[in-house]
Amino acid sequence: MGQNLKNNTLSKILDIKKLMNVDKSIETANGLPNECYTNEQYLEYERDKIFCDKWTVIGVGSSIPNAGDVKPYNLLGIPLMIVRDRDLNIRVFHNVCSHRGFKLIDKPCTLKNVIRCPYHSWSYDFIGNLVATPHIGGLNIHNSDQFKKNQSNLKEVRSKIWMDIIFVNINSNEIEFEEYINPLDQRWSKFINREDQKLLVYSKDHGSFDLEVKCNWKFAIENYCESYHLPTIHPELNKVSNINDHYHIQGLPNRFAGQGSEKYEQPVKGNNKFDTFKNWEKKSLKNSEYIALFPNVMIGLHLDHFYVFWLEPLATNKTKEHMQMYYVGDKSANGEELKELRKENARFWKDVMLEDISAIEGMQEGRGSPVYNGGNFSPVMDQPTHQFHKWVANSLLYR
Ligand code: FES
Ligand SMILES: [Fe+2]
């Protein structure tokens, strides 16, 4: 019955038959219908079924490196906060006071002792316990027999860190994170094993940038899944690594998709190069892989650097893209002698991402057309993109 109820709500927003067309074989399938990119009610539905039901990315650990660092995050209206506790673990809480529901944290900051509510000063420690309730029993009476503090702690959100990426499952109903990430972890174990994952260091000087784009978040993922647009959108990149140097990546079970290149060349400046992962398989030194892990993070792995490009959905037609880059060890990530090379590498990736903006914003504009039915896929070039569409459609329809 739950299933029918869910489809009934969705059927008020869009034609369910169109959504079911997505899961046909690629030759006859259509893409997601226009409403999935333009409709406000759909976005609410998607917030629940895609962002709250799944393992969703809300940031990177390196943006809050020290104990007491706190960062608010607004997931399409749901106020959250990310906290680095005294043991340097990352925790995510609902950003709301247990008393009268005041939003606790408004901007990124570093707190000394507690998370204090600005309204009546109830205070929580960094693991979420309510530790102080000033004047709760009247002037200078800070405790009350009628009130049990431990019933009003902050509400923690299920979260996990992998490769510095912060994942949350807000509805606490997704499979265990280890099981969820295992297929990708296995795939990448020949490039970056557990030991080498610990070598990742974020670049503080030229490692991050944000871009705001006028389109739905899904277009960024769809575009990232395919190399088909290389000759038109990235002509320079296409000269060094063209369509034929790329291969499709389609994770099974269906949780990620993307493409890989067999022509990766390490950036060089004079004699300087970045350090490389120690256990990278020798026969794959020129492989690099670009994977979209559904729903909202795009990652890029190379012999000498890794990046996380994650999406903050803001509205049906507005998205913030966040980039963070990582290198192997401290010298490559932050050493003075490689600073220029880091700057060039960040510039290179920023240019690529900027080139993609015209493509993804153009698709948004096209979705205003009443005759567009989700379109068709190239049976050869669009398989990973189709895989993402299927993942979205099935996440909306089932479970
Ligand atoms: S609402 Fe937070 S202390 Fe009253
Ligand atoms: Fe691109």
Tab-separated table of C-alpha atoms and ligand atoms in Angstrom:
chain	number	residue	atom	x	y	z
A	1	MET	CA	0.000	0.000	0.000
A	2	GLY	CA	2.876	2.321	0.845
A	3	GLN	CA	4.049	1.853	-2.712
A	4	ASN	CA	0.714	2.932	-4.198
A	5	LEU	CA	0.486	5.887	-1.903
A	6	LYS	CA	3.905	7.040	-2.994
A	7	ASN	CA	3.092	6.655	-6.677
A	8	ASN	CA	-0.217	8.436	-6.167
A	9	THR	CA	1.571	11.493	-4.859
A	10	LEU	CA	4.114	11.354	-7.631
A	11	SER	CA	1.403	10.861	-10.243
A	12	LYS	CA	-0.034	14.258	-9.335
A	13	ILE	CA	3.274	15.799	-10.348
A	14	LEU	CA	4.205	13.885	-13.472
A	15	ASP	CA	3.120	11.125	-15.814
A	16	ILE	CA	4.274	7.870	-14.187
A	17	LYS	CA	4.300	6.153	-17.587
A	18	LYS	CA	6.991	8.567	-18.730
A	19	LEU	CA	9.051	7.698	-15.690
A	20	MET	CA	8.658	4.014	-16.452
A	21	ASN	CA	9.917	4.603	-19.992
A	22	VAL	CA	13.299	5.468	-18.529
A	23	ASP	CA	14.031	1.882	-17.482
A	24	LYS	CA	13.553	0.420	-20.959
A	25	SER	CA	16.528	-0.754	-23.008
A	26	ILE	CA	18.669	2.165	-24.119
A	27	GLU	CA	17.513	1.993	-27.757
A	28	THR	CA	13.903	2.760	-26.833
A	29	ALA	CA	14.199	4.475	-23.443
A	30	ASN	CA	13.428	8.137	-22.874
A	31	GLY	CA	15.209	10.307	-20.349
A	32	LEU	CA	13.570	11.720	-17.235
A	33	PRO	CA	10.544	13.929	-17.975
A	34	ASN	CA	10.782	17.728	-17.858
A	35	GLU	CA	9.076	17.973	-14.460
A	36	CYS	CA	12.112	16.360	-12.845
A	37	TYR	CA	14.046	19.522	-13.694
A	38	THR	CA	11.446	22.257	-13.452
A	39	ASN	CA	8.672	21.436	-10.985
A	40	GLU	CA	8.765	22.750	-7.394
A	41	GLN	CA	6.597	19.974	-5.999
A	42	TYR	CA	8.783	17.425	-7.689
A	43	LEU	CA	11.797	18.931	-5.956
A	44	GLU	CA	10.122	18.365	-2.580
A	45	TYR	CA	9.434	14.775	-3.509
A	46	GLU	CA	13.006	14.385	-4.685
A	47	ARG	CA	14.367	15.873	-1.471
A	48	ASP	CA	12.797	13.024	0.422
A	49	LYS	CA	13.265	10.116	-1.996
A	50	ILE	CA	16.646	11.015	-3.404
A	51	PHE	CA	18.458	13.147	-0.866
A	52	CYS	CA	17.052	11.939	2.478
A	53	ASP	CA	16.654	8.248	1.641
A	54	LYS	CA	20.130	7.838	0.140
A	55	TRP	CA	23.737	8.414	1.163
A	56	THR	CA	24.018	12.064	0.144
A	57	VAL	CA	27.088	14.286	0.201
A	58	ILE	CA	26.993	17.491	2.243
A	59	GLY	CA	30.636	18.544	2.287
A	60	VAL	CA	34.222	17.507	2.866
A	61	GLY	CA	35.963	16.963	6.186
A	62	SER	CA	38.850	19.230	5.288
A	63	SER	CA	36.544	22.255	5.387
A	64	ILE	CA	36.291	21.816	9.186
A	65	PRO	CA	39.793	20.629	10.194
A	66	ASN	CA	39.905	21.578	13.901
A	67	ALA	CA	38.065	20.546	17.041
A	68	GLY	CA	35.122	22.872	17.562
A	69	ASP	CA	34.809	23.783	13.883
A	70	VAL	CA	31.156	23.942	12.942
A	71	LYS	CA	29.494	24.510	9.606
A	72	PRO	CA	25.803	24.898	8.832
A	73	TYR	CA	24.368	23.228	5.750
A	74	ASN	CA	20.924	23.716	4.328
A	75	LEU	CA	19.642	20.719	2.406
A	76	LEU	CA	16.755	22.200	0.426
A	77	GLY	CA	15.311	23.696	3.600
A	78	ILE	CA	16.455	21.094	6.128
A	79	PRO	CA	18.912	22.838	8.483
A	80	LEU	CA	21.911	20.653	9.364
A	81	MET	CA	25.266	21.336	10.999
A	82	ILE	CA	28.574	19.570	10.623
A	83	VAL	CA	30.737	19.498	13.756
A	84	ARG	CA	34.327	18.384	14.386
A	85	ASP	CA	34.261	17.007	17.942
A	86	ARG	CA	37.090	16.880	20.513
A	87	ASP	CA	38.265	13.459	19.256
A	88	LEU	CA	38.415	15.007	15.777
A	89	ASN	CA	35.520	12.912	14.558
A	90	ILE	CA	32.976	14.507	12.279
A	91	ARG	CA	29.369	14.494	13.389
A	92	VAL	CA	26.283	15.825	11.706
A	93	PHE	CA	23.283	17.082	13.667
A	94	HIS	CA	19.968	18.620	12.839
A	95	ASN	CA	20.652	22.326	13.304
A	96	VAL	CA	17.782	23.078	15.618
A	97	CYS	CA	17.518	23.742	19.348
A	98	SER	CA	15.508	21.180	21.299
A	99	HIS	CA	13.838	23.973	23.292
A	100	ARG	CA	11.845	26.286	21.055
A	101	GLY	CA	13.370	25.227	17.771
A	102	PHE	CA	15.726	28.107	17.111
A	103	LYS	CA	18.278	27.419	14.351
A	104	LEU	CA	21.520	27.061	16.286
A	105	ILE	CA	24.329	27.771	13.831
A	106	ASP	CA	24.080	30.456	11.217
A	107	LYS	CA	27.554	30.613	9.723
A	108	PRO	CA	30.804	28.617	9.839
A	109	CYS	CA	32.708	29.209	13.073
A	110	THR	CA	35.067	27.656	15.610
A	111	LEU	CA	33.524	27.102	19.025
A	112	LYS	CA	35.517	26.774	22.256
A	113	ASN	CA	33.344	24.698	24.532
A	114	VAL	CA	29.738	24.340	23.560
A	115	ILE	CA	27.120	24.951	20.914
A	116	ARG	CA	25.070	27.659	22.598
A	117	CYS	CA	21.601	28.591	21.427
A	118	PRO	CA	21.337	32.359	20.930
A	119	TYR	CA	17.714	32.410	22.132
A	120	HIS	CA	17.702	31.188	25.814
A	121	SER	CA	21.286	29.894	25.962
A	122	TRP	CA	20.661	26.190	26.209
A	123	SER	CA	24.046	24.651	25.405
A	124	TYR	CA	25.141	21.378	23.843
A	125	ASP	CA	28.550	19.714	23.794
A	126	PHE	CA	30.170	18.638	20.530
A	127	ILE	CA	28.707	15.152	20.737
A	128	GLY	CA	25.225	16.602	21.026
A	129	ASN	CA	24.455	16.307	24.736
A	130	LEU	CA	22.408	19.085	26.272
A	131	VAL	CA	24.772	20.242	29.030
A	132	ALA	CA	23.347	23.550	30.255
A	133	THR	CA	19.857	25.020	30.618
A	134	PRO	CA	20.378	28.410	32.284
A	135	HIS	CA	17.490	29.719	34.408
A	136	ILE	CA	15.269	26.817	33.410
A	137	GLY	CA	13.707	26.782	36.877
A	138	GLY	CA	13.574	30.588	37.285
A	139	LEU	CA	16.298	33.144	37.955
A	140	ASN	CA	19.611	31.434	38.765
A	141	ILE	CA	18.023	27.998	38.960
A	142	HIS	CA	19.722	26.106	36.168
A	143	ASN	CA	18.185	22.659	36.590
A	144	SER	CA	14.672	21.434	37.144
A	145	ASP	CA	13.414	18.178	38.628
A	146	GLN	CA	10.609	18.220	36.122
A	147	PHE	CA	12.997	18.357	33.164
A	148	LYS	CA	15.343	15.582	32.075
A	149	LYS	CA	18.186	17.092	30.076
A	150	ASN	CA	19.180	13.837	28.429
A	151	GLN	CA	15.816	13.635	26.667
A	152	SER	CA	16.588	16.818	24.773
A	153	ASN	CA	19.982	16.213	23.211
A	154	LEU	CA	20.658	17.280	19.640
A	155	LYS	CA	19.357	14.873	17.005
A	156	GLU	CA	22.288	13.293	15.273
A	157	VAL	CA	22.152	12.371	11.589
A	158	ARG	CA	23.574	9.066	10.363
A	159	SER	CA	26.878	10.004	8.706
A	160	LYS	CA	30.077	8.476	7.320
A	161	ILE	CA	33.347	9.789	5.957
A	162	TRP	CA	35.008	8.188	2.945
A	163	MET	CA	38.005	9.748	1.162
A	164	ASP	CA	37.271	12.918	3.208
A	165	ILE	CA	33.741	13.107	1.750
A	166	ILE	CA	30.909	13.558	4.261
A	167	PHE	CA	27.899	11.353	3.499
A	168	VAL	CA	24.606	11.518	5.380
A	169	ASN	CA	21.526	9.339	5.315
A	170	ILE	CA	18.949	11.616	6.861
A	171	ASN	CA	16.074	9.128	6.918
A	172	SER	CA	18.342	6.425	8.459
A	173	ASN	CA	16.996	3.826	6.063
A	174	GLU	CA	19.775	3.188	3.553
A	175	ILE	CA	21.999	0.078	3.644
A	176	GLU	CA	25.203	0.259	5.705
A	177	PHE	CA	27.682	2.672	4.175
A	178	GLU	CA	30.414	0.023	3.906
A	179	GLU	CA	28.111	-2.133	1.807
A	180	TYR	CA	27.028	0.852	-0.250
A	181	ILE	CA	30.570	1.946	-1.103
A	182	ASN	CA	32.053	-1.533	-1.470
A	183	PRO	CA	31.642	-1.898	-5.270
A	184	LEU	CA	33.495	1.370	-5.881
A	185	ASP	CA	36.097	0.647	-3.198
A	186	GLN	CA	36.744	-2.703	-4.871
A	187	ARG	CA	36.968	-1.141	-8.315
A	188	TRP	CA	39.485	1.436	-7.136
A	189	SER	CA	41.548	-0.884	-4.914
A	190	LYS	CA	43.964	-1.412	-7.817
A	191	PHE	CA	44.612	2.337	-7.894
A	192	ILE	CA	44.269	3.541	-4.335
A	193	ASN	CA	44.098	0.974	-1.559
A	194	ARG	CA	43.130	1.652	2.055
A	195	GLU	CA	46.721	2.467	2.969
A	196	ASP	CA	47.070	4.973	0.134
A	197	GLN	CA	43.730	6.570	0.987
A	198	LYS	CA	45.420	7.762	4.182
A	199	LEU	CA	48.004	9.646	2.100
A	200	LEU	CA	45.391	12.031	0.717
A	201	VAL	CA	46.049	15.583	1.860
A	202	TYR	CA	43.855	18.485	0.867
A	203	SER	CA	45.414	21.427	-0.833
A	204	LYS	CA	44.854	24.606	1.168
A	205	ASP	CA	46.144	27.202	-1.278
A	206	HIS	CA	44.796	26.297	-4.696
A	207	GLY	CA	42.579	23.360	-3.846
A	208	SER	CA	39.060	24.651	-3.812
A	209	PHE	CA	36.589	26.725	-5.762
A	210	ASP	CA	32.820	27.037	-5.977
A	211	LEU	CA	30.664	27.676	-9.032
A	212	GLU	CA	27.023	28.631	-9.098
A	213	VAL	CA	25.120	27.315	-12.095
A	214	LYS	CA	21.661	28.120	-13.378
A	215	CYS	CA	20.422	24.579	-13.775
A	216	ASN	CA	19.143	21.542	-11.993
A	217	TRP	CA	21.786	19.513	-10.115
A	218	LYS	CA	21.066	16.373	-12.186
A	219	PHE	CA	22.417	17.938	-15.378
A	220	ALA	CA	25.871	18.224	-13.827
A	221	ILE	CA	25.822	14.501	-13.003
A	222	GLU	CA	24.490	13.500	-16.429
A	223	ASN	CA	27.115	15.526	-18.207
A	224	TYR	CA	29.885	14.111	-16.008
A	225	CYS	CA	28.860	10.566	-16.889
A	226	GLU	CA	29.745	10.890	-20.554
A	227	SER	CA	32.750	11.681	-22.725
A	228	TYR	CA	30.527	12.170	-25.787
A	229	HIS	CA	30.701	15.970	-25.435
A	230	LEU	CA	34.510	16.147	-25.446
A	231	PRO	CA	35.006	17.257	-29.083
A	232	THR	CA	32.403	20.024	-28.850
A	233	ILE	CA	32.619	21.330	-25.293
A	234	HIS	CA	36.282	20.596	-24.446
A	235	PRO	CA	38.199	20.871	-27.738
A	236	GLU	CA	41.558	21.375	-25.975
A	237	LEU	CA	41.115	18.387	-23.707
A	238	ASN	CA	39.972	16.371	-26.699
A	239	LYS	CA	43.352	16.973	-28.395
A	240	VAL	CA	45.178	15.082	-25.612
A	241	SER	CA	42.530	12.550	-24.693
A	242	ASN	CA	39.750	12.018	-27.214
A	243	ILE	CA	36.542	10.007	-27.146
A	244	ASN	CA	38.316	6.845	-28.214
A	245	ASP	CA	40.756	7.064	-25.313
A	246	HIS	CA	37.819	6.865	-22.932
A	247	TYR	CA	35.878	3.899	-21.611
A	248	HIS	CA	32.475	3.716	-19.898
A	249	ILE	CA	32.090	2.918	-16.230
A	250	GLN	CA	28.788	1.413	-15.084
A	251	GLY	CA	28.790	0.309	-11.472
A	252	LEU	CA	26.741	-2.698	-10.418
A	253	PRO	CA	24.570	-2.663	-8.401
A	254	ASN	CA	23.594	0.623	-9.954
A	255	ARG	CA	25.056	3.277	-7.626
A	256	PHE	CA	27.659	5.000	-9.763
A	257	ALA	CA	28.640	5.603	-13.370
A	258	GLY	CA	31.132	7.602	-15.341
A	259	GLN	CA	34.076	7.313	-17.662
A	260	GLY	CA	37.760	6.661	-17.581
A	261	SER	CA	40.682	7.798	-19.711
A	262	GLU	CA	43.717	5.810	-20.769
A	263	LYS	CA	45.771	8.843	-21.688
A	264	TYR	CA	46.425	10.591	-18.385
A	265	GLU	CA	49.710	12.515	-18.274
A	266	GLN	CA	50.972	13.903	-14.997
A	267	PRO	CA	51.278	17.699	-14.990
A	268	VAL	CA	54.914	18.860	-15.022
A	269	LYS	CA	56.616	22.195	-14.365
A	270	GLY	CA	60.387	22.224	-14.893
A	271	ASN	CA	61.485	19.084	-13.069
A	272	ASN	CA	58.579	19.200	-10.685
A	273	LYS	CA	55.836	16.607	-10.559
A	274	PHE	CA	53.421	15.609	-7.823
A	275	ASP	CA	54.118	12.518	-5.736
A	276	THR	CA	52.134	9.460	-6.774
A	277	PHE	CA	50.104	6.809	-4.955
A	278	LYS	CA	52.426	4.028	-3.807
A	279	ASN	CA	50.357	1.002	-4.724
A	280	TRP	CA	48.821	2.105	-8.025
A	281	GLU	CA	48.775	-0.861	-10.404
A	282	LYS	CA	51.777	-0.593	-12.723
A	283	LYS	CA	49.930	-1.449	-15.912
A	284	SER	CA	47.389	1.347	-15.308
A	285	LEU	CA	49.633	4.349	-14.699
A	286	LYS	CA	47.905	6.300	-17.465
A	287	ASN	CA	44.392	5.519	-16.300
A	288	SER	CA	42.278	8.175	-14.658
A	289	GLU	CA	38.638	7.717	-13.688
A	290	TYR	CA	35.754	10.171	-13.413
A	291	ILE	CA	32.868	8.745	-11.494
A	292	ALA	CA	29.550	10.172	-10.391
A	293	LEU	CA	28.505	8.486	-7.195
A	294	PHE	CA	24.725	8.945	-7.023
A	295	PRO	CA	23.110	11.160	-6.134
A	296	ASN	CA	25.373	14.182	-5.880
A	297	VAL	CA	29.118	13.768	-5.962
A	298	MET	CA	31.564	13.615	-8.864
A	299	ILE	CA	35.033	12.330	-8.120
A	300	GLY	CA	38.172	12.199	-10.219
A	301	LEU	CA	41.081	9.891	-9.479
A	302	HIS	CA	44.537	10.164	-11.044
A	303	LEU	CA	47.938	8.692	-10.274
A	304	ASP	CA	48.915	11.906	-8.485
A	305	HIS	CA	45.726	13.659	-7.416
A	306	PHE	CA	42.134	13.215	-6.471
A	307	TYR	CA	39.247	15.651	-6.493
A	308	VAL	CA	35.772	15.841	-5.050
A	309	PHE	CA	33.270	17.934	-6.971
A	310	TRP	CA	30.002	17.833	-5.068
A	311	LEU	CA	26.646	19.451	-5.672
A	312	GLU	CA	24.520	21.552	-3.396
A	313	PRO	CA	20.999	21.728	-4.867
A	314	LEU	CA	19.471	25.175	-4.285
A	315	ALA	CA	16.349	25.221	-6.454
A	316	THR	CA	14.930	23.416	-9.491
A	317	ASN	CA	17.171	25.569	-11.686
A	318	LYS	CA	20.006	26.538	-9.339
A	319	THR	CA	22.939	24.519	-8.030
A	320	LYS	CA	26.189	25.261	-6.281
A	321	GLU	CA	29.172	23.160	-7.331
A	322	HIS	CA	31.955	22.723	-4.770
A	323	MET	CA	35.455	21.583	-5.711
A	324	GLN	CA	38.119	20.268	-3.349
A	325	MET	CA	41.419	18.836	-4.561
A	326	TYR	CA	43.803	16.423	-2.836
A	327	TYR	CA	47.379	15.305	-3.426
A	328	VAL	CA	49.602	12.495	-2.188
A	329	GLY	CA	51.315	13.621	1.014
A	330	ASP	CA	52.001	17.029	2.458
A	331	LYS	CA	54.773	18.106	0.094
A	332	SER	CA	52.571	17.806	-2.988
A	333	ALA	CA	49.470	19.156	-1.257
A	334	ASN	CA	50.984	22.158	0.479
A	335	GLY	CA	54.755	22.391	-0.155
A	336	GLU	CA	56.111	25.687	-1.468
A	337	GLU	CA	58.039	24.180	-4.399
A	338	LEU	CA	54.887	22.689	-5.964
A	339	LYS	CA	52.671	25.692	-5.414
A	340	GLU	CA	52.771	26.858	-9.040
A	341	LEU	CA	52.014	23.383	-10.311
A	342	ARG	CA	49.038	23.146	-7.939
A	343	LYS	CA	47.848	26.503	-9.172
A	344	GLU	CA	48.035	25.355	-12.801
A	345	ASN	CA	46.331	22.063	-12.058
A	346	ALA	CA	43.466	23.797	-10.244
A	347	ARG	CA	43.175	26.263	-13.122
A	348	PHE	CA	43.023	23.386	-15.588
A	349	TRP	CA	40.132	21.720	-13.764
A	350	LYS	CA	38.323	24.976	-13.193
A	351	ASP	CA	38.483	25.706	-16.931
A	352	VAL	CA	37.059	22.268	-17.725
A	353	MET	CA	34.202	22.765	-15.257
A	354	LEU	CA	33.551	26.249	-16.619
A	355	GLU	CA	33.344	24.847	-20.150
A	356	ASP	CA	30.676	22.417	-18.969
A	357	ILE	CA	28.439	25.201	-17.667
A	358	SER	CA	27.133	26.193	-21.100
A	359	ALA	CA	26.149	22.570	-21.728
A	360	ILE	CA	24.301	22.005	-18.490
A	361	GLU	CA	22.585	25.407	-18.472
A	362	GLY	CA	21.539	24.864	-22.096
A	363	MET	CA	19.789	21.628	-21.138
A	364	GLN	CA	17.922	23.468	-18.373
A	365	GLU	CA	16.614	26.016	-20.849
A	366	GLY	CA	15.542	23.243	-23.208
A	367	ARG	CA	13.408	21.656	-20.496
A	368	GLY	CA	10.951	24.521	-20.833
A	369	SER	CA	9.840	22.989	-24.137
A	370	PRO	CA	6.427	21.248	-24.035
A	371	VAL	CA	7.367	18.936	-26.902
A	372	TYR	CA	10.454	17.472	-25.269
A	373	ASN	CA	9.699	14.017	-23.911
A	374	GLY	CA	12.913	13.242	-22.056
A	375	GLY	CA	14.763	12.679	-25.293
A	376	ASN	CA	16.746	9.694	-26.511
A	377	PHE	CA	20.131	8.237	-25.718
A	378	SER	CA	22.955	7.226	-27.990
A	379	PRO	CA	23.054	3.441	-27.555
A	380	VAL	CA	26.845	3.640	-27.768
A	381	MET	CA	27.864	6.861	-26.042
A	382	ASP	CA	25.177	7.481	-23.408
A	383	GLN	CA	25.093	4.252	-21.423
A	384	PRO	CA	26.451	5.719	-18.170
A	385	THR	CA	24.073	8.701	-18.451
A	386	HIS	CA	21.164	6.333	-19.009
A	387	GLN	CA	22.299	4.439	-15.941
A	388	PHE	CA	21.913	7.590	-13.822
A	389	HIS	CA	18.455	8.268	-15.271
A	390	LYS	CA	17.429	4.720	-14.408
A	391	TRP	CA	18.750	5.130	-10.882
A	392	VAL	CA	16.728	8.313	-10.382
A	393	ALA	CA	13.538	6.873	-11.919
A	394	ASN	CA	13.746	3.681	-9.894
A	395	SER	CA	14.534	5.546	-6.681
A	396	LEU	CA	11.388	7.598	-7.208
A	397	LEU	CA	9.175	4.671	-8.149
A	398	TYR	CA	10.286	1.900	-5.847
A	399	ARG	CA	11.211	1.450	-2.199
B	1	FES	S1	15.172	28.014	21.613
B	1	FES	FE1	17.153	27.427	22.104
B	1	FES	S2	17.356	27.894	24.158
B	1	FES	FE2	15.325	28.438	23.735
B	2	FE	FE	32.709	18.018	-19.535
